[in-house]
Amino acid sequence: MNTKTILEILVKMHQKIEEEKDFLTELDNAIADGDHGINMAKGFAVVESKLSQLQEQSIGAVLKTVGMTLVSAVGGSAGPLYGTAFMKAGMVMADKSIMDMNDFLACMKAAVDGVMMRGRSVQGEKTMLDAMIPALNAMEKANSEDLPAKAVVEAGVKAARNGVEYTKTIPATKGRASYIGERSIGHQDPGATSFTYLLDVVAKAL
Ligand code: ADP
Ligand code: MG
């Protein structure tokens, strides 16, 4: 992937989030304050408005701009958390203008670590991490088996979807959904769901 591919993927991420905006908001409404779709759509709209200025930039610079934009444009927790994820990925890529699968996995690892640090959260708390961590593990495994890039990311999407299903079985212990505790059981986590959509956009683009 080069900068152009990354910019195209970001546009498609915005489209996908727009399509799923109401559903994401509905999911958040069931266990928290019903703004996840709105937050994500707003953030990615501002991201898209900046992309035309980034065509000559390195992938690292693009990802850093995306991260800073999400942190500043989106209130609540998901904006700063996704923002941190993209900024950490940007630091991994630095001035590189080509991203291979090993780079992508290093970005994902940095993103997971960034969310864990900023969110003071771990796997099993009914958050985006319950999709991100299984996806990362599955992609590392698929990559070590020398599968082609698309199959690697598809394995990640599958694991992320299973992670979303898993979030239905546990109570939230982080974020606003933790206020309702055990009553959050039975509902899927909005952030885990939006992450799965974003990764699926990458898989489809490859
Ligand atoms: P807010 O919770 O501030 O209303 P959003 O509704 O946009 O923000 O995002 C909620 C999502 O953010 C949750 O579904 C969850 O996946 C994620 N989230 C919340 N807190 C944390 C945390 N501490 N660590 C990781 N993810 C979190
Ligand atoms: Mg919310």
JSON list of C-alpha atoms and ligand atoms in Angstrom, two decimals:
[
{"chain": "A", "resi": 1, "resn": "MET", "atom": "CA", "xyz": [0.00, 0.00, 0.00]},
{"chain": "A", "resi": 2, "resn": "ASN", "atom": "CA", "xyz": [1.20, 3.53, -0.74]},
{"chain": "A", "resi": 3, "resn": "THR", "atom": "CA", "xyz": [-0.10, 6.91, 0.43]},
{"chain": "A", "resi": 4, "resn": "LYS", "atom": "CA", "xyz": [-2.73, 6.96, -2.33]},
{"chain": "A", "resi": 5, "resn": "THR", "atom": "CA", "xyz": [-4.08, 3.54, -1.24]},
{"chain": "A", "resi": 6, "resn": "ILE", "atom": "CA", "xyz": [-4.22, 4.69, 2.38]},
{"chain": "A", "resi": 7, "resn": "LEU", "atom": "CA", "xyz": [-6.12, 7.86, 1.43]},
{"chain": "A", "resi": 8, "resn": "GLU", "atom": "CA", "xyz": [-8.62, 5.77, -0.60]},
{"chain": "A", "resi": 9, "resn": "ILE", "atom": "CA", "xyz": [-9.10, 3.43, 2.36]},
{"chain": "A", "resi": 10, "resn": "LEU", "atom": "CA", "xyz": [-9.77, 6.39, 4.67]},
{"chain": "A", "resi": 11, "resn": "VAL", "atom": "CA", "xyz": [-12.49, 7.65, 2.31]},
{"chain": "A", "resi": 12, "resn": "LYS", "atom": "CA", "xyz": [-14.07, 4.18, 2.30]},
{"chain": "A", "resi": 13, "resn": "MET", "atom": "CA", "xyz": [-13.85, 4.05, 6.10]},
{"chain": "A", "resi": 14, "resn": "HIS", "atom": "CA", "xyz": [-15.82, 7.29, 6.25]},
{"chain": "A", "resi": 15, "resn": "GLN", "atom": "CA", "xyz": [-18.42, 5.86, 3.83]},
{"chain": "A", "resi": 16, "resn": "LYS", "atom": "CA", "xyz": [-18.79, 2.66, 5.84]},
{"chain": "A", "resi": 17, "resn": "ILE", "atom": "CA", "xyz": [-19.14, 4.56, 9.12]},
{"chain": "A", "resi": 18, "resn": "GLU", "atom": "CA", "xyz": [-21.79, 6.79, 7.51]},
{"chain": "A", "resi": 19, "resn": "GLU", "atom": "CA", "xyz": [-23.69, 3.68, 6.36]},
{"chain": "A", "resi": 20, "resn": "GLU", "atom": "CA", "xyz": [-23.55, 2.14, 9.83]},
{"chain": "A", "resi": 21, "resn": "LYS", "atom": "CA", "xyz": [-23.93, 5.39, 11.79]},
{"chain": "A", "resi": 22, "resn": "ASP", "atom": "CA", "xyz": [-27.49, 4.74, 12.96]},
{"chain": "A", "resi": 23, "resn": "PHE", "atom": "CA", "xyz": [-26.76, 1.13, 13.89]},
{"chain": "A", "resi": 24, "resn": "LEU", "atom": "CA", "xyz": [-23.67, 2.11, 15.91]},
{"chain": "A", "resi": 25, "resn": "THR", "atom": "CA", "xyz": [-25.66, 4.78, 17.68]},
{"chain": "A", "resi": 26, "resn": "GLU", "atom": "CA", "xyz": [-28.44, 2.28, 18.41]},
{"chain": "A", "resi": 27, "resn": "LEU", "atom": "CA", "xyz": [-25.89, -0.13, 19.93]},
{"chain": "A", "resi": 28, "resn": "ASP", "atom": "CA", "xyz": [-24.45, 2.64, 22.10]},
{"chain": "A", "resi": 29, "resn": "ASN", "atom": "CA", "xyz": [-27.96, 3.73, 23.07]},
{"chain": "A", "resi": 30, "resn": "ALA", "atom": "CA", "xyz": [-28.72, 0.29, 24.49]},
{"chain": "A", "resi": 31, "resn": "ILE", "atom": "CA", "xyz": [-25.82, 0.36, 26.97]},
{"chain": "A", "resi": 32, "resn": "ALA", "atom": "CA", "xyz": [-24.57, 3.96, 27.18]},
{"chain": "A", "resi": 33, "resn": "ASP", "atom": "CA", "xyz": [-25.28, 7.41, 25.74]},
{"chain": "A", "resi": 34, "resn": "GLY", "atom": "CA", "xyz": [-26.11, 6.66, 22.12]},
{"chain": "A", "resi": 35, "resn": "ASP", "atom": "CA", "xyz": [-23.50, 8.76, 20.36]},
{"chain": "A", "resi": 36, "resn": "HIS", "atom": "CA", "xyz": [-20.93, 6.30, 18.99]},
{"chain": "A", "resi": 37, "resn": "GLY", "atom": "CA", "xyz": [-22.19, 6.44, 15.38]},
{"chain": "A", "resi": 38, "resn": "ILE", "atom": "CA", "xyz": [-22.48, 10.21, 15.56]},
{"chain": "A", "resi": 39, "resn": "ASN", "atom": "CA", "xyz": [-18.99, 10.56, 17.05]},
{"chain": "A", "resi": 40, "resn": "MET", "atom": "CA", "xyz": [-17.35, 8.30, 14.49]},
{"chain": "A", "resi": 41, "resn": "ALA", "atom": "CA", "xyz": [-19.16, 9.87, 11.52]},
{"chain": "A", "resi": 42, "resn": "LYS", "atom": "CA", "xyz": [-18.21, 13.35, 12.67]},
{"chain": "A", "resi": 43, "resn": "GLY", "atom": "CA", "xyz": [-14.56, 12.35, 13.16]},
{"chain": "A", "resi": 44, "resn": "PHE", "atom": "CA", "xyz": [-14.20, 10.64, 9.80]},
{"chain": "A", "resi": 45, "resn": "ALA", "atom": "CA", "xyz": [-15.96, 13.53, 8.03]},
{"chain": "A", "resi": 46, "resn": "VAL", "atom": "CA", "xyz": [-13.30, 15.92, 9.36]},
{"chain": "A", "resi": 47, "resn": "VAL", "atom": "CA", "xyz": [-10.61, 13.37, 8.43]},
{"chain": "A", "resi": 48, "resn": "GLU", "atom": "CA", "xyz": [-11.95, 13.19, 4.86]},
{"chain": "A", "resi": 49, "resn": "SER", "atom": "CA", "xyz": [-11.96, 16.99, 4.57]},
{"chain": "A", "resi": 50, "resn": "LYS", "atom": "CA", "xyz": [-8.19, 16.99, 5.22]},
{"chain": "A", "resi": 51, "resn": "LEU", "atom": "CA", "xyz": [-7.16, 14.21, 2.83]},
{"chain": "A", "resi": 52, "resn": "SER", "atom": "CA", "xyz": [-6.68, 16.35, -0.27]},
{"chain": "A", "resi": 53, "resn": "GLN", "atom": "CA", "xyz": [-3.82, 18.18, 1.51]},
{"chain": "A", "resi": 54, "resn": "LEU", "atom": "CA", "xyz": [-2.05, 14.92, 2.32]},
{"chain": "A", "resi": 55, "resn": "GLN", "atom": "CA", "xyz": [-1.45, 13.40, -1.12]},
{"chain": "A", "resi": 56, "resn": "GLU", "atom": "CA", "xyz": [2.29, 14.15, -1.13]},
{"chain": "A", "resi": 57, "resn": "GLN", "atom": "CA", "xyz": [2.84, 13.07, 2.49]},
{"chain": "A", "resi": 58, "resn": "SER", "atom": "CA", "xyz": [4.38, 9.90, 3.90]},
{"chain": "A", "resi": 59, "resn": "ILE", "atom": "CA", "xyz": [2.04, 7.23, 5.28]},
{"chain": "A", "resi": 60, "resn": "GLY", "atom": "CA", "xyz": [3.29, 8.08, 8.76]},
{"chain": "A", "resi": 61, "resn": "ALA", "atom": "CA", "xyz": [2.34, 11.74, 8.35]},
{"chain": "A", "resi": 62, "resn": "VAL", "atom": "CA", "xyz": [-1.11, 10.79, 7.02]},
{"chain": "A", "resi": 63, "resn": "LEU", "atom": "CA", "xyz": [-1.83, 8.44, 9.92]},
{"chain": "A", "resi": 64, "resn": "LYS", "atom": "CA", "xyz": [-0.61, 11.01, 12.46]},
{"chain": "A", "resi": 65, "resn": "THR", "atom": "CA", "xyz": [-2.90, 13.66, 10.97]},
{"chain": "A", "resi": 66, "resn": "VAL", "atom": "CA", "xyz": [-5.83, 11.22, 11.06]},
{"chain": "A", "resi": 67, "resn": "GLY", "atom": "CA", "xyz": [-5.08, 10.47, 14.71]},
{"chain": "A", "resi": 68, "resn": "MET", "atom": "CA", "xyz": [-4.76, 14.10, 15.77]},
{"chain": "A", "resi": 69, "resn": "THR", "atom": "CA", "xyz": [-7.95, 14.93, 13.88]},
{"chain": "A", "resi": 70, "resn": "LEU", "atom": "CA", "xyz": [-9.93, 12.19, 15.61]},
{"chain": "A", "resi": 71, "resn": "VAL", "atom": "CA", "xyz": [-8.60, 13.25, 19.02]},
{"chain": "A", "resi": 72, "resn": "SER", "atom": "CA", "xyz": [-9.51, 16.89, 18.49]},
{"chain": "A", "resi": 73, "resn": "ALA", "atom": "CA", "xyz": [-12.72, 16.57, 16.46]},
{"chain": "A", "resi": 74, "resn": "VAL", "atom": "CA", "xyz": [-14.49, 13.89, 18.49]},
{"chain": "A", "resi": 75, "resn": "GLY", "atom": "CA", "xyz": [-15.63, 14.21, 22.06]},
{"chain": "A", "resi": 76, "resn": "GLY", "atom": "CA", "xyz": [-16.09, 11.24, 24.36]},
{"chain": "A", "resi": 77, "resn": "SER", "atom": "CA", "xyz": [-13.83, 8.21, 24.59]},
{"chain": "A", "resi": 78, "resn": "ALA", "atom": "CA", "xyz": [-13.80, 6.60, 21.16]},
{"chain": "A", "resi": 79, "resn": "GLY", "atom": "CA", "xyz": [-12.38, 9.68, 19.37]},
{"chain": "A", "resi": 80, "resn": "PRO", "atom": "CA", "xyz": [-9.32, 9.98, 21.61]},
{"chain": "A", "resi": 81, "resn": "LEU", "atom": "CA", "xyz": [-8.88, 6.19, 21.68]},
{"chain": "A", "resi": 82, "resn": "TYR", "atom": "CA", "xyz": [-9.10, 5.71, 17.90]},
{"chain": "A", "resi": 83, "resn": "GLY", "atom": "CA", "xyz": [-7.05, 8.89, 17.57]},
{"chain": "A", "resi": 84, "resn": "THR", "atom": "CA", "xyz": [-4.32, 7.42, 19.74]},
{"chain": "A", "resi": 85, "resn": "ALA", "atom": "CA", "xyz": [-4.45, 4.19, 17.70]},
{"chain": "A", "resi": 86, "resn": "PHE", "atom": "CA", "xyz": [-3.88, 6.07, 14.42]},
{"chain": "A", "resi": 87, "resn": "MET", "atom": "CA", "xyz": [-1.19, 8.33, 15.93]},
{"chain": "A", "resi": 88, "resn": "LYS", "atom": "CA", "xyz": [0.74, 5.32, 17.27]},
{"chain": "A", "resi": 89, "resn": "ALA", "atom": "CA", "xyz": [0.46, 3.64, 13.87]},
{"chain": "A", "resi": 90, "resn": "GLY", "atom": "CA", "xyz": [1.75, 6.86, 12.33]},
{"chain": "A", "resi": 91, "resn": "MET", "atom": "CA", "xyz": [4.82, 6.78, 14.58]},
{"chain": "A", "resi": 92, "resn": "VAL", "atom": "CA", "xyz": [5.56, 3.22, 13.43]},
{"chain": "A", "resi": 93, "resn": "MET", "atom": "CA", "xyz": [5.37, 4.25, 9.77]},
{"chain": "A", "resi": 94, "resn": "ALA", "atom": "CA", "xyz": [7.26, 7.55, 10.26]},
{"chain": "A", "resi": 95, "resn": "ASP", "atom": "CA", "xyz": [8.48, 8.75, 6.85]},
{"chain": "A", "resi": 96, "resn": "LYS", "atom": "CA", "xyz": [7.73, 5.52, 4.97]},
{"chain": "A", "resi": 97, "resn": "SER", "atom": "CA", "xyz": [5.61, 5.80, 1.84]},
{"chain": "A", "resi": 98, "resn": "ILE", "atom": "CA", "xyz": [5.03, 2.08, 1.32]},
{"chain": "A", "resi": 99, "resn": "MET", "atom": "CA", "xyz": [3.33, -0.22, 3.82]},
{"chain": "A", "resi": 100, "resn": "ASP", "atom": "CA", "xyz": [3.76, -4.00, 3.65]},
{"chain": "A", "resi": 101, "resn": "MET", "atom": "CA", "xyz": [2.03, -6.62, 5.81]},
{"chain": "A", "resi": 102, "resn": "ASN", "atom": "CA", "xyz": [4.74, -6.56, 8.47]},
{"chain": "A", "resi": 103, "resn": "ASP", "atom": "CA", "xyz": [4.35, -2.77, 8.70]},
{"chain": "A", "resi": 104, "resn": "PHE", "atom": "CA", "xyz": [0.58, -3.15, 8.92]},
{"chain": "A", "resi": 105, "resn": "LEU", "atom": "CA", "xyz": [0.88, -5.64, 11.77]},
{"chain": "A", "resi": 106, "resn": "ALA", "atom": "CA", "xyz": [3.39, -3.42, 13.59]},
{"chain": "A", "resi": 107, "resn": "CYS", "atom": "CA", "xyz": [0.87, -0.55, 13.22]},
{"chain": "A", "resi": 108, "resn": "MET", "atom": "CA", "xyz": [-1.93, -2.70, 14.60]},
{"chain": "A", "resi": 109, "resn": "LYS", "atom": "CA", "xyz": [0.23, -3.76, 17.54]},
{"chain": "A", "resi": 110, "resn": "ALA", "atom": "CA", "xyz": [1.10, -0.13, 18.30]},
{"chain": "A", "resi": 111, "resn": "ALA", "atom": "CA", "xyz": [-2.59, 0.78, 17.99]},
{"chain": "A", "resi": 112, "resn": "VAL", "atom": "CA", "xyz": [-3.63, -1.91, 20.47]},
{"chain": "A", "resi": 113, "resn": "ASP", "atom": "CA", "xyz": [-0.91, -0.86, 22.93]},
{"chain": "A", "resi": 114, "resn": "GLY", "atom": "CA", "xyz": [-1.93, 2.78, 22.53]},
{"chain": "A", "resi": 115, "resn": "VAL", "atom": "CA", "xyz": [-5.61, 2.05, 23.26]},
{"chain": "A", "resi": 116, "resn": "MET", "atom": "CA", "xyz": [-4.69, -0.08, 26.27]},
{"chain": "A", "resi": 117, "resn": "MET", "atom": "CA", "xyz": [-2.47, 2.68, 27.64]},
{"chain": "A", "resi": 118, "resn": "ARG", "atom": "CA", "xyz": [-4.81, 5.58, 26.98]},
{"chain": "A", "resi": 119, "resn": "GLY", "atom": "CA", "xyz": [-7.94, 3.65, 28.02]},
{"chain": "A", "resi": 120, "resn": "ARG", "atom": "CA", "xyz": [-6.27, 1.91, 30.95]},
{"chain": "A", "resi": 121, "resn": "SER", "atom": "CA", "xyz": [-8.06, -1.15, 29.63]},
{"chain": "A", "resi": 122, "resn": "VAL", "atom": "CA", "xyz": [-7.36, -4.79, 28.80]},
{"chain": "A", "resi": 123, "resn": "GLN", "atom": "CA", "xyz": [-9.09, -7.53, 26.82]},
{"chain": "A", "resi": 124, "resn": "GLY", "atom": "CA", "xyz": [-12.37, -8.78, 28.33]},
{"chain": "A", "resi": 125, "resn": "GLU", "atom": "CA", "xyz": [-13.85, -5.43, 29.41]},
{"chain": "A", "resi": 126, "resn": "LYS", "atom": "CA", "xyz": [-16.37, -5.15, 26.56]},
{"chain": "A", "resi": 127, "resn": "THR", "atom": "CA", "xyz": [-14.52, -2.53, 24.53]},
{"chain": "A", "resi": 128, "resn": "MET", "atom": "CA", "xyz": [-12.98, -2.14, 21.09]},
{"chain": "A", "resi": 129, "resn": "LEU", "atom": "CA", "xyz": [-10.02, -4.14, 22.42]},
{"chain": "A", "resi": 130, "resn": "ASP", "atom": "CA", "xyz": [-12.17, -7.28, 22.35]},
{"chain": "A", "resi": 131, "resn": "ALA", "atom": "CA", "xyz": [-12.20, -7.00, 18.56]},
{"chain": "A", "resi": 132, "resn": "MET", "atom": "CA", "xyz": [-8.73, -5.47, 18.11]},
{"chain": "A", "resi": 133, "resn": "ILE", "atom": "CA", "xyz": [-6.68, -7.98, 20.11]},
{"chain": "A", "resi": 134, "resn": "PRO", "atom": "CA", "xyz": [-8.16, -11.18, 18.59]},
{"chain": "A", "resi": 135, "resn": "ALA", "atom": "CA", "xyz": [-7.87, -9.58, 15.15]},
{"chain": "A", "resi": 136, "resn": "LEU", "atom": "CA", "xyz": [-4.19, -8.78, 15.72]},
{"chain": "A", "resi": 137, "resn": "ASN", "atom": "CA", "xyz": [-3.48, -12.30, 17.00]},
{"chain": "A", "resi": 138, "resn": "ALA", "atom": "CA", "xyz": [-5.28, -13.92, 14.05]},
{"chain": "A", "resi": 139, "resn": "MET", "atom": "CA", "xyz": [-3.47, -11.72, 11.53]},
{"chain": "A", "resi": 140, "resn": "GLU", "atom": "CA", "xyz": [-0.07, -12.44, 13.08]},
{"chain": "A", "resi": 141, "resn": "LYS", "atom": "CA", "xyz": [-0.83, -16.15, 12.88]},
{"chain": "A", "resi": 142, "resn": "ALA", "atom": "CA", "xyz": [-2.08, -15.98, 9.28]},
{"chain": "A", "resi": 143, "resn": "ASN", "atom": "CA", "xyz": [0.94, -13.91, 8.28]},
{"chain": "A", "resi": 144, "resn": "SER", "atom": "CA", "xyz": [3.33, -16.40, 9.87]},
{"chain": "A", "resi": 145, "resn": "GLU", "atom": "CA", "xyz": [1.69, -19.06, 7.68]},
{"chain": "A", "resi": 146, "resn": "ASP", "atom": "CA", "xyz": [2.60, -16.95, 4.64]},
{"chain": "A", "resi": 147, "resn": "LEU", "atom": "CA", "xyz": [-1.00, -16.33, 3.57]},
{"chain": "A", "resi": 148, "resn": "PRO", "atom": "CA", "xyz": [-1.51, -13.51, 1.04]},
{"chain": "A", "resi": 149, "resn": "ALA", "atom": "CA", "xyz": [-2.23, -10.04, 2.46]},
{"chain": "A", "resi": 150, "resn": "LYS", "atom": "CA", "xyz": [-5.96, -10.12, 1.75]},
{"chain": "A", "resi": 151, "resn": "ALA", "atom": "CA", "xyz": [-6.36, -13.50, 3.46]},
{"chain": "A", "resi": 152, "resn": "VAL", "atom": "CA", "xyz": [-4.37, -12.25, 6.45]},
{"chain": "A", "resi": 153, "resn": "VAL", "atom": "CA", "xyz": [-6.68, -9.26, 6.96]},
{"chain": "A", "resi": 154, "resn": "GLU", "atom": "CA", "xyz": [-9.76, -11.41, 6.27]},
{"chain": "A", "resi": 155, "resn": "ALA", "atom": "CA", "xyz": [-8.62, -13.71, 9.09]},
{"chain": "A", "resi": 156, "resn": "GLY", "atom": "CA", "xyz": [-8.44, -10.59, 11.27]},
{"chain": "A", "resi": 157, "resn": "VAL", "atom": "CA", "xyz": [-11.97, -9.54, 10.33]},
{"chain": "A", "resi": 158, "resn": "LYS", "atom": "CA", "xyz": [-13.30, -13.00, 11.17]},
{"chain": "A", "resi": 159, "resn": "ALA", "atom": "CA", "xyz": [-11.61, -12.90, 14.58]},
{"chain": "A", "resi": 160, "resn": "ALA", "atom": "CA", "xyz": [-12.88, -9.36, 15.18]},
{"chain": "A", "resi": 161, "resn": "ARG", "atom": "CA", "xyz": [-16.45, -10.51, 14.39]},
{"chain": "A", "resi": 162, "resn": "ASN", "atom": "CA", "xyz": [-16.08, -13.33, 16.90]},
{"chain": "A", "resi": 163, "resn": "GLY", "atom": "CA", "xyz": [-14.77, -10.76, 19.35]},
{"chain": "A", "resi": 164, "resn": "VAL", "atom": "CA", "xyz": [-17.90, -8.67, 18.84]},
{"chain": "A", "resi": 165, "resn": "GLU", "atom": "CA", "xyz": [-20.03, -11.76, 19.56]},
{"chain": "A", "resi": 166, "resn": "TYR", "atom": "CA", "xyz": [-17.96, -12.35, 22.72]},
{"chain": "A", "resi": 167, "resn": "THR", "atom": "CA", "xyz": [-18.71, -8.80, 23.93]},
{"chain": "A", "resi": 168, "resn": "LYS", "atom": "CA", "xyz": [-22.40, -9.82, 24.14]},
{"chain": "A", "resi": 169, "resn": "THR", "atom": "CA", "xyz": [-21.53, -12.37, 26.82]},
{"chain": "A", "resi": 170, "resn": "ILE", "atom": "CA", "xyz": [-19.66, -10.10, 29.26]},
{"chain": "A", "resi": 171, "resn": "PRO", "atom": "CA", "xyz": [-20.44, -7.00, 31.33]},
{"chain": "A", "resi": 172, "resn": "ALA", "atom": "CA", "xyz": [-18.73, -3.70, 30.56]},
{"chain": "A", "resi": 173, "resn": "THR", "atom": "CA", "xyz": [-16.10, -2.68, 33.08]},
{"chain": "A", "resi": 174, "resn": "LYS", "atom": "CA", "xyz": [-14.70, 0.32, 31.16]},
{"chain": "A", "resi": 175, "resn": "GLY", "atom": "CA", "xyz": [-16.34, 3.33, 29.56]},
{"chain": "A", "resi": 176, "resn": "ARG", "atom": "CA", "xyz": [-19.89, 4.60, 30.00]},
{"chain": "A", "resi": 177, "resn": "ALA", "atom": "CA", "xyz": [-21.41, 1.14, 29.54]},
{"chain": "A", "resi": 178, "resn": "SER", "atom": "CA", "xyz": [-19.75, 0.11, 32.80]},
{"chain": "A", "resi": 179, "resn": "TYR", "atom": "CA", "xyz": [-22.27, 2.31, 34.64]},
{"chain": "A", "resi": 180, "resn": "ILE", "atom": "CA", "xyz": [-24.97, -0.27, 33.94]},
{"chain": "A", "resi": 181, "resn": "GLY", "atom": "CA", "xyz": [-22.62, -3.18, 34.73]},
{"chain": "A", "resi": 182, "resn": "GLU", "atom": "CA", "xyz": [-24.29, -6.59, 34.45]},
{"chain": "A", "resi": 183, "resn": "ARG", "atom": "CA", "xyz": [-27.23, -5.11, 32.54]},
{"chain": "A", "resi": 184, "resn": "SER", "atom": "CA", "xyz": [-24.89, -4.59, 29.59]},
{"chain": "A", "resi": 185, "resn": "ILE", "atom": "CA", "xyz": [-24.72, -8.37, 29.11]},
{"chain": "A", "resi": 186, "resn": "GLY", "atom": "CA", "xyz": [-26.60, -9.41, 25.97]},
{"chain": "A", "resi": 187, "resn": "HIS", "atom": "CA", "xyz": [-25.58, -6.28, 24.04]},
{"chain": "A", "resi": 188, "resn": "GLN", "atom": "CA", "xyz": [-22.65, -6.03, 21.65]},
{"chain": "A", "resi": 189, "resn": "ASP", "atom": "CA", "xyz": [-20.05, -3.33, 22.17]},
{"chain": "A", "resi": 190, "resn": "PRO", "atom": "CA", "xyz": [-20.31, -0.39, 19.73]},
{"chain": "A", "resi": 191, "resn": "GLY", "atom": "CA", "xyz": [-16.54, 0.25, 19.62]},
{"chain": "A", "resi": 192, "resn": "ALA", "atom": "CA", "xyz": [-15.72, -3.40, 18.92]},
{"chain": "A", "resi": 193, "resn": "THR", "atom": "CA", "xyz": [-18.33, -3.24, 16.14]},
{"chain": "A", "resi": 194, "resn": "SER", "atom": "CA", "xyz": [-16.93, -0.07, 14.55]},
{"chain": "A", "resi": 195, "resn": "PHE", "atom": "CA", "xyz": [-13.39, -1.48, 14.64]},
{"chain": "A", "resi": 196, "resn": "THR", "atom": "CA", "xyz": [-14.62, -4.57, 12.79]},
{"chain": "A", "resi": 197, "resn": "TYR", "atom": "CA", "xyz": [-16.11, -2.34, 10.08]},
{"chain": "A", "resi": 198, "resn": "LEU", "atom": "CA", "xyz": [-12.86, -0.40, 9.70]},
{"chain": "A", "resi": 199, "resn": "LEU", "atom": "CA", "xyz": [-10.78, -3.57, 9.38]},
{"chain": "A", "resi": 200, "resn": "ASP", "atom": "CA", "xyz": [-13.27, -5.00, 6.88]},
{"chain": "A", "resi": 201, "resn": "VAL", "atom": "CA", "xyz": [-12.76, -1.90, 4.74]},
{"chain": "A", "resi": 202, "resn": "VAL", "atom": "CA", "xyz": [-9.03, -2.67, 4.69]},
{"chain": "A", "resi": 203, "resn": "ALA", "atom": "CA", "xyz": [-9.67, -6.32, 3.79]},
{"chain": "A", "resi": 204, "resn": "LYS", "atom": "CA", "xyz": [-11.97, -5.34, 0.91]},
{"chain": "A", "resi": 205, "resn": "ALA", "atom": "CA", "xyz": [-9.49, -2.76, -0.38]},
{"chain": "A", "resi": 206, "resn": "LEU", "atom": "CA", "xyz": [-6.63, -5.29, -0.68]},
{"chain": "B", "resi": 1, "resn": "ADP", "atom": "P1", "xyz": [-18.43, 7.67, 24.86]},
{"chain": "B", "resi": 1, "resn": "ADP", "atom": "O1", "xyz": [-18.32, 6.38, 25.61]},
{"chain": "B", "resi": 1, "resn": "ADP", "atom": "O2", "xyz": [-17.59, 8.74, 25.49]},
{"chain": "B", "resi": 1, "resn": "ADP", "atom": "O3", "xyz": [-19.85, 8.07, 24.64]},
{"chain": "B", "resi": 1, "resn": "ADP", "atom": "P2", "xyz": [-18.33, 6.55, 22.23]},
{"chain": "B", "resi": 1, "resn": "ADP", "atom": "O4", "xyz": [-19.77, 6.22, 22.45]},
{"chain": "B", "resi": 1, "resn": "ADP", "atom": "O5", "xyz": [-18.02, 7.20, 20.94]},
{"chain": "B", "resi": 1, "resn": "ADP", "atom": "O6", "xyz": [-17.77, 7.42, 23.43]},
{"chain": "B", "resi": 1, "resn": "ADP", "atom": "O7", "xyz": [-17.47, 5.22, 22.29]},
{"chain": "B", "resi": 1, "resn": "ADP", "atom": "C1", "xyz": [-17.79, 4.15, 23.13]},
{"chain": "B", "resi": 1, "resn": "ADP", "atom": "C2", "xyz": [-16.85, 3.00, 22.83]},
{"chain": "B", "resi": 1, "resn": "ADP", "atom": "O8", "xyz": [-15.53, 3.34, 23.24]},
{"chain": "B", "resi": 1, "resn": "ADP", "atom": "C3", "xyz": [-17.18, 1.74, 23.60]},
{"chain": "B", "resi": 1, "resn": "ADP", "atom": "O9", "xyz": [-18.12, 0.96, 22.88]},
{"chain": "B", "resi": 1, "resn": "ADP", "atom": "C4", "xyz": [-15.84, 1.05, 23.74]},
{"chain": "B", "resi": 1, "resn": "ADP", "atom": "O10", "xyz": [-15.58, 0.16, 22.69]},
{"chain": "B", "resi": 1, "resn": "ADP", "atom": "C5", "xyz": [-14.85, 2.18, 23.67]},
{"chain": "B", "resi": 1, "resn": "ADP", "atom": "N1", "xyz": [-14.26, 2.46, 24.98]},
{"chain": "B", "resi": 1, "resn": "ADP", "atom": "C6", "xyz": [-14.77, 3.20, 25.98]},
{"chain": "B", "resi": 1, "resn": "ADP", "atom": "N2", "xyz": [-13.91, 3.25, 27.01]},
{"chain": "B", "resi": 1, "resn": "ADP", "atom": "C7", "xyz": [-12.83, 2.50, 26.66]},
{"chain": "B", "resi": 1, "resn": "ADP", "atom": "C8", "xyz": [-11.58, 2.15, 27.30]},
{"chain": "B", "resi": 1, "resn": "ADP", "atom": "N3", "xyz": [-11.27, 2.61, 28.51]},
{"chain": "B", "resi": 1, "resn": "ADP", "atom": "N4", "xyz": [-10.73, 1.36, 26.62]},
{"chain": "B", "resi": 1, "resn": "ADP", "atom": "C9", "xyz": [-11.02, 0.92, 25.38]},
{"chain": "B", "resi": 1, "resn": "ADP", "atom": "N5", "xyz": [-12.16, 1.22, 24.74]},
{"chain": "B", "resi": 1, "resn": "ADP", "atom": "C10", "xyz": [-13.05, 1.99, 25.36]},
{"chain": "B", "resi": 2, "resn": "MG", "atom": "MG", "xyz": [-21.18, 6.90, 23.67]}
]
